[in-house]
């Protein structure tokens, strides 16, 4: 049950699907996970420049990342109902961090595709979890709006700032930024419910405060 303090709802209650902490998890996790794909135009040119990838190889690399994020929704239907959400989110977040740090130092194309696939699979799992949690909130339209706005803001900031560092650090700076951002937001898993994912219980039907009385008119 949601916790209350002096009659007011606690804004960072992990048991409340509408708490500020839960909304922060939904917005920030999804924004970090989707940031690289939203920066694809700038990242693609750097992959071709620094790793000497062909346009076909670059397209296949991003297709592998998109495919992994899509495939993540299939096993998510199983693990969200079976395992602790905090534990699984920590595991996927750690894989995302390690995968991005490793990607910054990989020069072989085949190895990079494999690592990016696994990294995106972990990121896609977090994305599916965020969408599922958003569906449990009271004001879904508002939360989905924040979910989308967070991704657009992170992507726009990345496109505006990171290209200035590509000449010095190469594409690796983008992967490092993703890893560091995930390190920063990963402690927010404490605002997730500890129990496995379940659909919100339907609201009980309200009864009229005044019982309805039937007036029976006698036959004339």
PDB file of C-alpha atoms in Angstrom, residues 62-187:
ATOM      1  CA  UNK A  62      22.270  -0.409 -35.981  1.00  0.00           C
ATOM      2  CA  UNK A  63      19.816  -3.018 -37.285  1.00  0.00           C
ATOM      3  CA  UNK A  64      21.297  -5.487 -34.800  1.00  0.00           C
ATOM      4  CA  UNK A  65      20.787  -2.995 -31.971  1.00  0.00           C
ATOM      5  CA  UNK A  66      17.199  -2.268 -32.981  1.00  0.00           C
ATOM      6  CA  UNK A  67      16.488  -5.974 -33.419  1.00  0.00           C
ATOM      7  CA  UNK A  68      17.883  -6.790 -29.980  1.00  0.00           C
ATOM      8  CA  UNK A  69      15.694  -4.137 -28.340  1.00  0.00           C
ATOM      9  CA  UNK A  70      12.657  -5.576 -30.088  1.00  0.00           C
ATOM     10  CA  UNK A  71      13.494  -9.176 -29.222  1.00  0.00           C
ATOM     11  CA  UNK A  72      13.893  -8.193 -25.553  1.00  0.00           C
ATOM     12  CA  UNK A  73      10.119  -7.895 -25.244  1.00  0.00           C
ATOM     13  CA  UNK A  74       9.671 -11.671 -25.709  1.00  0.00           C
ATOM     14  CA  UNK A  75      11.669 -12.947 -22.689  1.00  0.00           C
ATOM     15  CA  UNK A  76      10.410  -9.939 -20.694  1.00  0.00           C
ATOM     16  CA  UNK A  77       6.942 -11.492 -20.686  1.00  0.00           C
ATOM     17  CA  UNK A  78       8.463 -14.345 -18.678  1.00  0.00           C
ATOM     18  CA  UNK A  79      11.027 -12.786 -16.343  1.00  0.00           C
ATOM     19  CA  UNK A  80       8.889  -9.807 -15.266  1.00  0.00           C
ATOM     20  CA  UNK A  81       6.382 -12.211 -13.723  1.00  0.00           C
ATOM     21  CA  UNK A  82       8.914 -14.622 -12.248  1.00  0.00           C
ATOM     22  CA  UNK A  83      11.868 -12.675 -10.819  1.00  0.00           C
ATOM     23  CA  UNK A  84      12.496  -9.697  -8.544  1.00  0.00           C
ATOM     24  CA  UNK A  85      12.357  -6.522 -10.616  1.00  0.00           C
ATOM     25  CA  UNK A  86      15.094  -4.751  -8.653  1.00  0.00           C
ATOM     26  CA  UNK A  87      17.482  -7.660  -9.080  1.00  0.00           C
ATOM     27  CA  UNK A  88      16.800  -8.079 -12.794  1.00  0.00           C
ATOM     28  CA  UNK A  89      17.069  -4.331 -13.441  1.00  0.00           C
ATOM     29  CA  UNK A  90      20.426  -4.236 -11.662  1.00  0.00           C
ATOM     30  CA  UNK A  91      21.665  -7.160 -13.773  1.00  0.00           C
ATOM     31  CA  UNK A  92      20.526  -5.614 -17.047  1.00  0.00           C
ATOM     32  CA  UNK A  93      21.888  -2.213 -16.066  1.00  0.00           C
ATOM     33  CA  UNK A  94      25.272  -3.750 -15.238  1.00  0.00           C
ATOM     34  CA  UNK A  95      25.354  -5.577 -18.577  1.00  0.00           C
ATOM     35  CA  UNK A  96      24.512  -2.287 -20.299  1.00  0.00           C
ATOM     36  CA  UNK A  97      27.383  -0.531 -18.525  1.00  0.00           C
ATOM     37  CA  UNK A  98      29.958  -3.263 -19.232  1.00  0.00           C
ATOM     38  CA  UNK A  99      28.798  -3.591 -22.840  1.00  0.00           C
ATOM     39  CA  UNK A 100      29.193   0.110 -23.564  1.00  0.00           C
ATOM     40  CA  UNK A 101      32.602   0.327 -21.910  1.00  0.00           C
ATOM     41  CA  UNK A 102      33.739  -2.684 -23.913  1.00  0.00           C
ATOM     42  CA  UNK A 103      32.329  -1.225 -27.141  1.00  0.00           C
ATOM     43  CA  UNK A 104      34.553   1.829 -26.722  1.00  0.00           C
ATOM     44  CA  UNK A 105      37.676  -0.338 -27.163  1.00  0.00           C
ATOM     45  CA  UNK A 106      36.547  -2.901 -29.736  1.00  0.00           C
ATOM     46  CA  UNK A 107      37.983  -2.547 -33.220  1.00  0.00           C
ATOM     47  CA  UNK A 108      36.785  -5.812 -34.783  1.00  0.00           C
ATOM     48  CA  UNK A 109      33.459  -5.489 -36.596  1.00  0.00           C
ATOM     49  CA  UNK A 110      32.105  -8.953 -35.795  1.00  0.00           C
ATOM     50  CA  UNK A 111      32.920  -8.619 -32.103  1.00  0.00           C
ATOM     51  CA  UNK A 112      31.393  -5.142 -31.999  1.00  0.00           C
ATOM     52  CA  UNK A 113      28.121  -6.414 -33.497  1.00  0.00           C
ATOM     53  CA  UNK A 114      27.929  -9.222 -30.932  1.00  0.00           C
ATOM     54  CA  UNK A 115      28.645  -6.894 -27.994  1.00  0.00           C
ATOM     55  CA  UNK A 116      26.223  -4.241 -29.211  1.00  0.00           C
ATOM     56  CA  UNK A 117      23.524  -6.905 -29.645  1.00  0.00           C
ATOM     57  CA  UNK A 118      23.898  -8.112 -26.050  1.00  0.00           C
ATOM     58  CA  UNK A 119      24.098  -4.547 -24.753  1.00  0.00           C
ATOM     59  CA  UNK A 120      20.951  -3.536 -26.608  1.00  0.00           C
ATOM     60  CA  UNK A 121      19.198  -6.701 -25.428  1.00  0.00           C
ATOM     61  CA  UNK A 122      19.825  -5.607 -21.842  1.00  0.00           C
ATOM     62  CA  UNK A 123      18.775  -2.053 -22.644  1.00  0.00           C
ATOM     63  CA  UNK A 124      15.641  -3.274 -24.400  1.00  0.00           C
ATOM     64  CA  UNK A 125      14.715  -5.290 -21.314  1.00  0.00           C
ATOM     65  CA  UNK A 126      14.881  -2.111 -19.228  1.00  0.00           C
ATOM     66  CA  UNK A 127      12.814  -0.292 -21.839  1.00  0.00           C
ATOM     67  CA  UNK A 128      10.082  -2.935 -21.753  1.00  0.00           C
ATOM     68  CA  UNK A 129      10.038  -2.759 -17.961  1.00  0.00           C
ATOM     69  CA  UNK A 130       9.671   1.037 -18.071  1.00  0.00           C
ATOM     70  CA  UNK A 131       6.736   0.800 -20.480  1.00  0.00           C
ATOM     71  CA  UNK A 132       5.068  -1.830 -18.304  1.00  0.00           C
ATOM     72  CA  UNK A 133       5.481   0.309 -15.202  1.00  0.00           C
ATOM     73  CA  UNK A 134       4.103   3.330 -17.043  1.00  0.00           C
ATOM     74  CA  UNK A 135       0.977   1.351 -17.860  1.00  0.00           C
ATOM     75  CA  UNK A 136       0.374   0.848 -14.130  1.00  0.00           C
ATOM     76  CA  UNK A 137       0.325   4.546 -13.281  1.00  0.00           C
ATOM     77  CA  UNK A 138      -2.874   6.478 -12.727  1.00  0.00           C
ATOM     78  CA  UNK A 139      -2.166   9.186 -15.336  1.00  0.00           C
ATOM     79  CA  UNK A 140      -0.740   7.081 -18.154  1.00  0.00           C
ATOM     80  CA  UNK A 141      -0.917   9.812 -20.784  1.00  0.00           C
ATOM     81  CA  UNK A 142       1.196  12.163 -18.676  1.00  0.00           C
ATOM     82  CA  UNK A 143       3.785   9.485 -17.859  1.00  0.00           C
ATOM     83  CA  UNK A 144       4.065   8.368 -21.480  1.00  0.00           C
ATOM     84  CA  UNK A 145       4.524  12.007 -22.439  1.00  0.00           C
ATOM     85  CA  UNK A 146       7.385  12.338 -19.948  1.00  0.00           C
ATOM     86  CA  UNK A 147       8.774   9.001 -21.185  1.00  0.00           C
ATOM     87  CA  UNK A 148       8.917  10.343 -24.740  1.00  0.00           C
ATOM     88  CA  UNK A 149      10.160  13.807 -23.749  1.00  0.00           C
ATOM     89  CA  UNK A 150      13.054  12.311 -21.765  1.00  0.00           C
ATOM     90  CA  UNK A 151      14.257  10.351 -24.779  1.00  0.00           C
ATOM     91  CA  UNK A 152      14.005  13.342 -27.098  1.00  0.00           C
ATOM     92  CA  UNK A 153      15.850  15.612 -24.655  1.00  0.00           C
ATOM     93  CA  UNK A 154      18.723  13.163 -24.122  1.00  0.00           C
ATOM     94  CA  UNK A 155      18.980  12.508 -27.856  1.00  0.00           C
ATOM     95  CA  UNK A 156      18.975  16.220 -28.700  1.00  0.00           C
ATOM     96  CA  UNK A 157      21.626  16.983 -26.067  1.00  0.00           C
ATOM     97  CA  UNK A 158      23.768  14.129 -27.361  1.00  0.00           C
ATOM     98  CA  UNK A 159      23.512  15.355 -30.949  1.00  0.00           C
ATOM     99  CA  UNK A 160      24.395  18.898 -29.891  1.00  0.00           C
ATOM    100  CA  UNK A 161      27.300  18.128 -27.556  1.00  0.00           C
ATOM    101  CA  UNK A 162      28.998  14.811 -28.320  1.00  0.00           C
ATOM    102  CA  UNK A 163      30.027  15.502 -31.959  1.00  0.00           C
ATOM    103  CA  UNK A 164      32.369  18.203 -30.625  1.00  0.00           C
ATOM    104  CA  UNK A 165      34.389  15.483 -28.865  1.00  0.00           C
ATOM    105  CA  UNK A 166      34.402  12.921 -31.679  1.00  0.00           C
ATOM    106  CA  UNK A 167      37.526  14.351 -33.316  1.00  0.00           C
ATOM    107  CA  UNK A 168      39.464  13.930 -30.071  1.00  0.00           C
ATOM    108  CA  UNK A 169      38.029  10.764 -28.532  1.00  0.00           C
ATOM    109  CA  UNK A 170      36.301   9.046 -31.453  1.00  0.00           C
ATOM    110  CA  UNK A 171      33.043   7.112 -31.212  1.00  0.00           C
ATOM    111  CA  UNK A 172      34.204   5.659 -27.902  1.00  0.00           C
ATOM    112  CA  UNK A 173      33.132   8.855 -26.088  1.00  0.00           C
ATOM    113  CA  UNK A 174      29.491   8.107 -26.942  1.00  0.00           C
ATOM    114  CA  UNK A 175      29.708   4.624 -25.435  1.00  0.00           C
ATOM    115  CA  UNK A 176      31.432   5.967 -22.339  1.00  0.00           C
ATOM    116  CA  UNK A 177      28.735   8.613 -21.847  1.00  0.00           C
ATOM    117  CA  UNK A 178      26.056   5.922 -22.007  1.00  0.00           C
ATOM    118  CA  UNK A 179      27.925   3.825 -19.444  1.00  0.00           C
ATOM    119  CA  UNK A 180      28.387   6.752 -17.049  1.00  0.00           C
ATOM    120  CA  UNK A 181      24.764   7.854 -17.363  1.00  0.00           C
ATOM    121  CA  UNK A 182      23.589   4.335 -16.552  1.00  0.00           C
ATOM    122  CA  UNK A 183      25.889   4.296 -13.512  1.00  0.00           C
ATOM    123  CA  UNK A 184      24.204   7.493 -12.342  1.00  0.00           C
ATOM    124  CA  UNK A 185      20.600   6.337 -12.806  1.00  0.00           C
ATOM    125  CA  UNK A 186      21.033   2.681 -11.792  1.00  0.00           C
ATOM    126  CA  UNK A 187      20.618   3.417  -8.035  1.00  0.00           C
TER     127      UNK A 187
END
